[in-house]
Amino acid sequence: MAKAPVLTPRADDFPRWYQDLINKAELADNGPVRGTMVIRPYGYGLWERMQQEMDARIKEAGAQNAYFPLFIPQSYLTREAEHVEGFAPELAIVTHGGGKELEEPVVVRPTSETIINEYFSKWVQSYRDLPLLINQWANVVRWEMRPRVFLRTTEFLWQEGHTAHATYEDARDYAAHIHKEVYADFMTDVLGIDVVLGRKTASERFAGAVNTLTLEAMMGDGKALQMGTSHELGQNFAKAFNTQYLSKEGKQELVWQTSWGSSTRMVGGLIMSHGDDSGLRVPPRLAPVQVVVLAIKGDEAVLAKVREIGDRLKAAGVRVQVDDRTDTPFGRRAVDWELKGVPVRVEVGPRDLENGTAMLVRRIPGGKEPVAPDALAALLPGVLEEDQALLLRQSRERRESRTSDVSTIDAAVEAALAGGWARIPWAGLGEEGEARLAEHAVTVRCLVAEDGSVPDADDAPGNVAVVARAY
């Protein structure tokens, strides 16, 4: 009788495979309130590494971390009409506190444009105070009707950047800098995920923004996932909160603003982009554990050798964990580490000791080979970089091979429903065509220029719409 697979095969049921992997790799559980999640230590370790890498890039871009309250007076949201209208269906509103009805209801933070602008209006007085570049790592609450762990949850973790600038050009350039130098750099170089950089259409734009820049990635089933966004807010919030500065010429001017965010949704993107039927495959530059050294049996000489290898690799700068839990069968431990997607396993047993070798098992390309333990510290950095590059190449090849250039709406829908993306001239699609796509649960993920760059305007000549089904 054939042995049952550890995970539902992706080809049989991709959503079920995704949920199986989250459970069996011990990434997260559903929380007690519908739509919430409990992030388990291994899953949180992935998020911590994402935070570290992103935070360094955000600080290089000149932004400083701060923290603003979770509770926002409801009246703040009503000041910017598009913003409140866009978020109204998702708001969680507190009406009672301390056993009494509140004089004014408070909103649980869905995003922080309003409360941050309240303070920007106090902090910005002169052109000397600009640019003001703030980032916040926090949780937010958006009441989700169709929750899915990591991808869409009622409460999730994220970073949100908010900036104020003296000119439109400064704000525009800063939003573009975050889009490319922070987000795209992190997603391609660390997550190993190929992303398309583009501009959202008016109907997909962030509520209250004048332009939204997005990064879209193709998942293993061909659907798109929005991995992060950077918004030009124009002067919409500056007008609503009267955020002004005294210019060099002595005139009162409204600031120009940006906001930008990425979230724990990236963990879901990591799973669906790189995972296979054996579990996760974690890019080495991201991996909390790059190499696990496993003792096959509880032989003292074996245990001494795996600990020695672990110490050497740690000294060489490799993120390593020694697994000497020999009271748990080796096969079960090996499967668990494969599920968790640790890039490399080094396995040592009595026979390996006799042969003067260790077994090197590579999770990302697959395969195993015996190596001399003394060679591991010099060998592994190159192996990890090879595997990092392979994941990005596979991600890019998947997107390119499953993207069709089409000229009609019917062909775009057909490509999307078949599990791919389509590129169609925006001039021939337009808002009317976008509405027709929506009837088939297909959306314009972004607009790109003919050469693949980010266009300067929605209606720039030659704009191409990237069309797909999406999470």
Coordinates of C-alpha atoms in Angstrom, one line a residue:
M1 CA 0.0 0.0 0.0
A2 CA 1.4 3.4 -1.0
K3 CA 2.4 5.7 1.8
A4 CA 0.2 8.7 2.2
P5 CA 1.9 12.0 1.3
V6 CA 2.8 14.4 4.2
L7 CA 1.1 17.3 2.4
T8 CA -1.8 17.4 0.0
P9 CA -0.1 17.6 -3.5
R10 CA -0.1 21.2 -4.9
A11 CA -1.5 20.0 -8.2
D12 CA -4.5 18.3 -6.4
D13 CA -5.6 21.2 -4.2
F14 CA -3.3 24.2 -3.9
P15 CA -5.3 26.0 -1.1
R16 CA -5.3 22.8 1.0
W17 CA -1.6 22.2 0.3
Y18 CA -1.0 25.8 1.6
Q19 CA -2.9 25.2 4.8
D20 CA -1.3 21.8 5.3
L21 CA 2.1 23.3 5.0
I22 CA 1.4 26.1 7.5
N23 CA 0.2 23.5 10.0
K24 CA 2.8 20.8 9.6
A25 CA 5.8 23.2 9.3
E26 CA 4.5 24.8 12.5
L27 CA 4.3 28.3 11.1
A28 CA 0.9 29.5 12.5
D29 CA -2.5 28.5 13.9
N30 CA -5.9 30.1 13.6
G31 CA -6.6 32.5 16.5
P32 CA -9.7 32.3 18.7
V33 CA -11.4 35.2 17.0
R34 CA -12.4 34.6 13.4
G35 CA -9.7 35.9 11.0
T36 CA -6.9 36.2 13.6
M37 CA -3.8 34.1 13.7
V38 CA -1.2 32.9 16.2
I39 CA 2.2 33.0 14.6
R40 CA 4.3 30.1 16.0
P41 CA 8.1 30.5 16.8
Y42 CA 9.3 29.2 13.4
G43 CA 6.9 31.4 11.5
Y44 CA 7.8 34.4 13.6
G45 CA 11.4 33.7 13.0
L46 CA 10.8 34.2 9.3
W47 CA 9.0 37.4 10.0
E48 CA 11.8 38.6 12.3
R49 CA 14.4 38.0 9.6
M50 CA 12.1 40.0 7.2
Q51 CA 11.9 42.8 9.7
Q52 CA 15.7 42.9 10.2
E53 CA 16.4 43.0 6.4
M54 CA 13.7 45.6 5.7
D55 CA 14.5 47.7 8.7
A56 CA 18.1 48.1 7.6
R57 CA 17.0 49.2 4.1
I58 CA 14.3 51.6 5.5
K59 CA 16.9 53.3 7.7
E60 CA 19.3 53.5 4.8
A61 CA 16.6 55.5 3.1
G62 CA 16.7 58.0 5.9
A63 CA 13.5 57.0 7.8
Q64 CA 13.5 56.7 11.6
N65 CA 11.3 54.3 13.6
A66 CA 8.5 55.7 15.9
Y67 CA 5.3 54.4 17.4
F68 CA 1.8 55.8 17.3
P69 CA -1.3 54.6 19.3
L70 CA -3.5 51.6 18.3
F71 CA -6.7 53.6 19.1
I72 CA -7.6 56.5 16.7
P73 CA -10.5 58.9 17.4
Q74 CA -13.2 58.1 14.8
S75 CA -13.4 61.8 13.9
Y76 CA -9.8 61.7 12.5
L77 CA -10.8 59.2 9.8
T78 CA -13.7 61.4 8.6
R79 CA -11.5 64.3 7.7
E80 CA -10.3 62.7 4.5
A81 CA -13.3 61.6 2.5
E82 CA -11.8 59.0 0.2
H83 CA -9.8 57.5 3.0
V84 CA -12.8 56.9 5.3
E85 CA -15.0 55.6 2.5
G86 CA -12.3 53.1 1.4
F87 CA -11.8 51.7 4.9
A88 CA -15.3 51.9 6.3
P89 CA -16.3 48.3 5.6
E90 CA -13.1 47.0 7.4
L91 CA -13.1 49.1 10.6
A92 CA -13.3 47.7 14.1
I93 CA -14.8 50.4 16.3
V94 CA -14.7 50.5 20.1
T95 CA -17.7 52.1 21.7
H96 CA -17.3 51.1 25.4
G97 CA -14.3 51.3 27.7
G98 CA -13.9 51.0 31.5
G99 CA -17.5 49.9 31.7
K100 CA -18.9 53.1 30.2
E101 CA -19.9 54.2 26.8
L102 CA -17.2 56.4 25.2
E103 CA -18.0 60.0 24.4
E104 CA -16.4 59.5 21.0
P105 CA -15.9 56.0 19.5
V106 CA -12.4 55.0 18.7
V107 CA -11.2 53.0 15.7
V108 CA -8.7 50.2 16.1
R109 CA -5.8 51.2 13.7
P110 CA -6.5 50.0 10.1
T111 CA -3.6 52.2 8.9
S112 CA -2.1 55.3 10.5
E113 CA -2.3 58.1 7.9
T114 CA -4.8 60.1 10.0
I115 CA -3.2 59.9 13.4
I116 CA 0.3 60.4 12.1
N117 CA -0.9 63.5 10.2
E118 CA -2.4 64.9 13.4
Y119 CA 1.2 64.9 14.8
F120 CA 2.9 65.9 11.6
S121 CA 0.8 69.1 11.6
K122 CA 2.3 69.9 15.1
W123 CA 5.9 68.9 14.3
V124 CA 6.3 70.6 10.9
Q125 CA 6.6 74.4 11.2
S126 CA 9.4 75.3 8.8
Y127 CA 11.1 74.1 5.6
R128 CA 13.9 73.1 8.0
D129 CA 11.7 70.4 9.4
L130 CA 11.4 68.7 6.0
P131 CA 11.6 66.0 4.8
L132 CA 10.1 64.3 7.8
L133 CA 10.6 60.5 7.4
I134 CA 8.9 58.2 9.9
N135 CA 8.4 54.4 9.9
Q136 CA 6.4 52.3 12.3
W137 CA 6.4 48.5 13.0
A138 CA 3.0 47.7 14.4
N139 CA -0.1 45.6 14.1
V140 CA -3.3 46.7 12.3
V141 CA -6.9 45.5 12.2
R142 CA -9.0 45.3 9.1
W143 CA -12.2 43.2 9.5
E144 CA -11.6 40.5 6.9
M145 CA -14.6 38.7 5.4
R146 CA -12.6 35.9 3.7
P147 CA -9.6 35.3 6.0
R148 CA -6.6 33.1 5.0
V149 CA -3.6 32.8 7.3
F150 CA -0.8 35.2 6.5
L151 CA -2.6 36.4 3.3
R152 CA -5.7 38.0 4.7
T153 CA -6.2 38.2 8.4
T154 CA -8.3 40.5 10.6
E155 CA -5.1 41.5 12.5
F156 CA -1.7 41.4 10.9
L157 CA 1.8 42.7 11.5
W158 CA 3.5 45.2 9.2
Q159 CA 5.6 48.3 8.7
E160 CA 4.1 51.5 7.6
G161 CA 6.1 54.5 6.5
H162 CA 4.8 58.1 6.5
T163 CA 6.7 61.1 5.1
A164 CA 6.2 64.8 4.5
H165 CA 8.1 66.8 1.9
A166 CA 8.4 70.4 0.7
T167 CA 7.7 69.6 -3.0
Y168 CA 5.7 67.2 -5.1
E169 CA 8.9 66.1 -6.8
D170 CA 10.6 65.2 -3.5
A171 CA 7.5 63.1 -2.4
R172 CA 7.2 61.4 -5.8
D173 CA 10.9 60.5 -5.9
Y174 CA 10.9 59.2 -2.3
A175 CA 7.8 57.0 -2.9
A176 CA 9.7 55.6 -6.0
H177 CA 12.9 55.1 -4.0
I178 CA 11.0 53.0 -1.4
H179 CA 9.3 51.1 -4.1
K180 CA 12.5 50.1 -5.9
E181 CA 15.5 50.4 -3.5
V182 CA 13.8 49.1 -0.4
Y183 CA 10.9 46.8 -1.4
A184 CA 12.1 45.4 -4.8
D185 CA 15.7 45.0 -3.6
F186 CA 14.5 43.1 -0.5
M187 CA 12.0 40.9 -2.3
T188 CA 14.4 39.9 -5.1
D189 CA 17.7 39.8 -3.2
V190 CA 16.5 38.3 0.0
L191 CA 13.2 36.6 -0.5
G192 CA 14.3 35.4 -4.0
I193 CA 10.9 36.3 -5.4
D194 CA 10.6 37.9 -8.8
V195 CA 8.4 40.9 -8.7
V196 CA 6.8 43.2 -11.3
L197 CA 7.0 46.8 -10.4
G198 CA 4.1 48.9 -11.7
R199 CA 1.5 51.5 -11.1
K200 CA -2.1 50.7 -9.8
T201 CA -5.1 51.8 -11.8
A202 CA -7.4 54.5 -10.3
S203 CA -9.9 51.8 -9.2
E204 CA -7.1 49.8 -7.4
R205 CA -5.4 52.8 -5.8
F206 CA -5.0 53.2 -2.1
A207 CA -7.9 55.2 -0.6
G208 CA -6.7 58.9 -0.4
A209 CA -3.7 58.5 -2.6
V210 CA -3.0 60.2 -5.9
N211 CA -0.8 57.3 -7.1
T212 CA 0.0 53.8 -5.8
L213 CA 3.1 51.9 -6.8
T214 CA 2.9 48.1 -6.4
L215 CA 5.0 45.0 -6.5
E216 CA 3.2 42.0 -7.9
A217 CA 4.5 38.4 -7.7
M218 CA 3.3 35.2 -9.3
M219 CA 2.6 32.4 -6.9
G220 CA 3.0 28.7 -7.6
D221 CA -0.6 28.3 -8.9
G222 CA -0.3 31.3 -11.3
K223 CA -2.2 33.8 -9.2
A224 CA -0.8 37.2 -8.3
L225 CA 0.0 38.4 -4.9
Q226 CA 0.5 42.1 -4.0
M227 CA 3.7 42.0 -2.0
G228 CA 3.9 45.7 -1.0
T229 CA 2.8 49.2 -2.0
S230 CA 4.2 52.7 -1.9
H231 CA 1.7 55.7 -2.2
E232 CA 2.0 59.3 -3.3
L233 CA -0.6 61.0 -1.1
G234 CA -0.3 64.4 -2.8
Q235 CA -1.7 67.1 -0.5
N236 CA -4.9 65.3 0.4
F237 CA -4.0 64.6 4.0
A238 CA -2.1 67.9 4.4
K239 CA -5.3 69.7 3.5
A240 CA -7.4 67.6 5.9
F241 CA -5.0 68.1 8.8
N242 CA -3.6 71.5 7.9
T243 CA 0.0 70.3 7.7
Q244 CA 1.9 73.4 6.6
Y245 CA 5.4 74.8 6.7
L246 CA 6.9 78.2 6.3
S247 CA 8.9 78.2 3.1
K248 CA 12.3 79.9 2.5
E249 CA 10.4 82.7 0.9
G250 CA 8.3 83.2 4.0
K251 CA 5.1 81.7 2.6
Q252 CA 2.8 79.1 4.3
E253 CA 2.8 76.0 2.1
L254 CA 1.1 72.6 2.4
V255 CA 3.4 69.6 2.6
W256 CA 3.5 66.8 0.0
Q257 CA 3.3 63.2 1.5
T258 CA 3.9 59.5 1.0
S259 CA 3.0 56.4 2.8
W260 CA 4.1 52.8 2.1
G261 CA 3.7 49.4 3.7
S262 CA 4.5 45.7 3.6
S263 CA 3.2 43.0 6.0
T264 CA 3.2 39.4 7.2
R265 CA 1.5 38.7 3.8
M266 CA 5.1 38.3 2.6
V267 CA 5.3 35.1 4.7
G268 CA 2.4 33.7 2.7
G269 CA 4.1 34.9 -0.5
L270 CA 7.2 33.0 0.5
I271 CA 5.3 29.8 1.1
M272 CA 3.3 30.0 -2.2
S273 CA 6.2 31.1 -4.3
H274 CA 8.9 28.6 -3.2
G275 CA 7.1 25.8 -1.5
D276 CA 6.9 22.3 -3.1
D277 CA 5.1 19.0 -2.3
S278 CA 7.7 18.3 0.5
G279 CA 7.2 21.7 2.3
L280 CA 8.8 25.1 2.4
R281 CA 12.0 26.1 0.7
V282 CA 13.5 29.1 2.5
P283 CA 15.9 31.3 0.7
P284 CA 19.3 31.1 2.4
R285 CA 19.7 34.9 2.9
L286 CA 16.4 34.9 4.7
A287 CA 16.6 31.6 6.6
P288 CA 16.7 31.9 10.4
V289 CA 18.4 28.5 10.2
Q290 CA 20.6 28.1 7.1
V291 CA 22.1 24.7 8.1
V292 CA 20.9 22.0 10.5
V293 CA 23.4 19.4 11.6
L294 CA 21.6 16.1 12.5
A295 CA 22.9 13.3 14.6
I296 CA 21.5 10.1 13.1
K297 CA 22.1 8.0 16.3
G298 CA 22.8 8.8 19.9
D299 CA 26.4 7.4 19.7
E300 CA 28.7 9.7 21.8
A301 CA 31.2 10.0 19.0
V302 CA 28.5 11.0 16.6
L303 CA 27.1 13.6 19.1
A304 CA 30.6 15.0 19.6
K305 CA 31.1 15.3 15.8
V306 CA 27.8 17.1 15.1
R307 CA 28.5 19.6 17.9
E308 CA 32.0 20.2 16.6
I309 CA 30.6 20.8 13.1
G310 CA 28.0 23.1 14.5
D311 CA 30.6 25.2 16.3
R312 CA 32.8 25.5 13.3
L313 CA 29.9 26.6 11.0
K314 CA 28.8 29.1 13.6
A315 CA 32.3 30.5 13.8
A316 CA 32.3 30.8 10.0
G317 CA 29.2 33.0 10.2
V318 CA 26.6 30.4 9.2
R319 CA 23.2 30.4 11.0
V320 CA 23.3 26.9 12.2
Q321 CA 21.3 24.6 14.6
V322 CA 22.5 21.3 15.9
D323 CA 19.7 18.6 16.1
D324 CA 20.9 16.0 18.6
R325 CA 17.4 14.9 19.7
T326 CA 18.2 11.2 19.2
D327 CA 15.2 10.2 21.3
T328 CA 13.1 11.2 18.3
P329 CA 13.5 8.9 15.2
F330 CA 15.9 10.3 12.6
G331 CA 13.4 9.9 9.7
R332 CA 10.8 12.0 11.5
R333 CA 13.3 14.8 12.3
A334 CA 14.6 14.8 8.7
V335 CA 11.0 15.2 7.4
D336 CA 10.3 18.0 9.9
W337 CA 13.4 20.0 8.7
E338 CA 12.4 19.4 5.1
L339 CA 8.9 20.7 5.8
K340 CA 10.4 23.8 7.4
G341 CA 12.6 24.3 4.3
V342 CA 16.0 24.7 6.0
P343 CA 18.3 25.1 3.0
V344 CA 21.0 22.5 4.0
R345 CA 21.1 19.5 6.2
V346 CA 24.4 17.9 7.3
E347 CA 23.7 14.4 8.5
V348 CA 26.2 12.4 10.6
G349 CA 25.9 8.8 11.7
P350 CA 28.3 6.0 12.8
R351 CA 28.9 4.9 9.2
D352 CA 29.8 8.5 8.2
L353 CA 32.3 8.7 11.0
E354 CA 33.9 5.5 9.8
N355 CA 34.2 7.0 6.3
G356 CA 35.4 10.3 7.5
T357 CA 32.5 12.1 5.8
A358 CA 29.1 13.8 6.5
M359 CA 26.1 13.7 4.2
L360 CA 25.3 17.1 2.7
V361 CA 21.6 17.3 1.8
R362 CA 20.4 20.3 -0.2
R363 CA 16.7 21.2 0.2
I364 CA 16.3 23.7 -2.7
P365 CA 17.7 21.9 -5.8
G366 CA 17.4 18.5 -4.0
G367 CA 20.1 15.9 -3.9
K368 CA 22.7 14.7 -1.4
E369 CA 26.5 13.9 -1.4
P370 CA 29.1 12.9 1.1
V371 CA 31.6 15.6 2.0
A372 CA 34.6 15.9 4.4
P373 CA 33.4 17.6 7.6
D374 CA 36.5 19.8 7.6
A375 CA 35.5 21.2 4.1
L376 CA 32.0 22.3 5.2
A377 CA 32.9 25.8 6.5
A378 CA 34.6 26.7 3.2
L379 CA 32.0 24.9 1.0
L380 CA 28.7 26.0 2.4
P381 CA 28.7 29.8 1.8
G382 CA 29.0 29.1 -2.0
V383 CA 26.3 26.4 -1.8
L384 CA 23.9 28.8 0.0
E385 CA 24.4 31.5 -2.6
E386 CA 23.9 29.1 -5.5
D387 CA 20.6 28.0 -4.0
Q388 CA 19.5 31.6 -3.3
A389 CA 20.1 32.4 -7.0
L390 CA 18.2 29.3 -8.1
L391 CA 15.0 30.3 -6.2
L392 CA 15.0 33.7 -7.9
R393 CA 15.6 32.2 -11.3
Q394 CA 12.8 29.6 -10.9
S395 CA 10.4 32.4 -9.7
R396 CA 11.3 34.5 -12.8
E397 CA 11.1 31.6 -15.2
R398 CA 7.6 30.7 -13.8
R399 CA 6.3 34.2 -14.4
E400 CA 7.8 34.6 -17.8
S401 CA 6.6 31.2 -19.1
R402 CA 3.1 31.7 -17.8
T403 CA 2.5 35.3 -19.0
S404 CA 0.8 35.8 -22.4
D405 CA 0.7 38.9 -24.6
V406 CA -2.9 39.3 -25.7
S407 CA -5.0 41.9 -27.5
T408 CA -8.6 41.1 -26.4
I409 CA -10.4 41.0 -23.0
D410 CA -11.6 37.4 -23.7
A411 CA -8.0 36.3 -24.3
A412 CA -6.9 38.0 -21.1
V413 CA -9.7 36.3 -19.1
E414 CA -8.8 32.9 -20.6
A415 CA -5.1 33.3 -19.7
A416 CA -5.9 34.3 -16.1
L417 CA -8.5 31.5 -15.6
A418 CA -6.0 29.0 -17.0
G419 CA -3.5 29.9 -14.2
G420 CA -1.4 32.5 -15.8
W421 CA -1.0 36.3 -16.3
A422 CA -1.8 38.3 -19.4
R423 CA -0.4 41.6 -20.7
I424 CA -2.8 43.7 -22.7
P425 CA -2.5 47.3 -24.0
W426 CA -4.2 49.6 -21.5
A427 CA -5.4 51.9 -24.2
G428 CA -7.6 49.1 -25.6
L429 CA -8.7 47.9 -22.1
G430 CA -9.4 51.0 -20.1
E431 CA -11.8 51.3 -17.1
E432 CA -14.7 49.7 -19.0
G433 CA -12.5 46.7 -19.8
E434 CA -11.3 46.6 -16.3
A435 CA -14.9 46.3 -15.1
R436 CA -15.5 43.4 -17.6
L437 CA -12.5 41.6 -16.2
A438 CA -13.9 42.0 -12.7
E439 CA -17.0 40.0 -13.7
H440 CA -14.6 37.0 -14.0
A441 CA -12.7 37.8 -10.7
V442 CA -9.8 39.0 -12.8
T443 CA -8.1 42.3 -12.0
V444 CA -5.5 44.6 -13.5
R445 CA -2.6 44.1 -11.1
C446 CA -0.6 47.0 -12.4
L447 CA 0.3 49.2 -15.4
V448 CA 3.8 49.0 -16.8
A449 CA 5.5 50.8 -19.7
E450 CA 6.2 48.9 -22.9
D451 CA 9.8 48.3 -21.8
G452 CA 8.6 46.9 -18.4
S453 CA 9.5 50.1 -16.4
V454 CA 7.1 52.0 -14.1
P455 CA 5.0 54.5 -16.2
D456 CA 4.8 58.2 -15.1
A457 CA 1.1 58.4 -15.6
D458 CA -2.0 56.1 -15.9
D459 CA -2.6 57.2 -19.5
A460 CA 1.1 57.3 -20.7
P461 CA 1.3 56.2 -24.3
G462 CA 2.2 52.5 -24.6
N463 CA 1.0 51.5 -21.1
V464 CA 0.4 47.8 -20.7
A465 CA -2.0 46.3 -18.2
V466 CA -0.8 43.2 -16.3
V467 CA -3.9 41.1 -15.7
A468 CA -4.4 38.1 -13.4
R469 CA -6.5 36.5 -10.7
A470 CA -5.1 37.4 -7.3
Y471 CA -5.1 36.6 -3.6

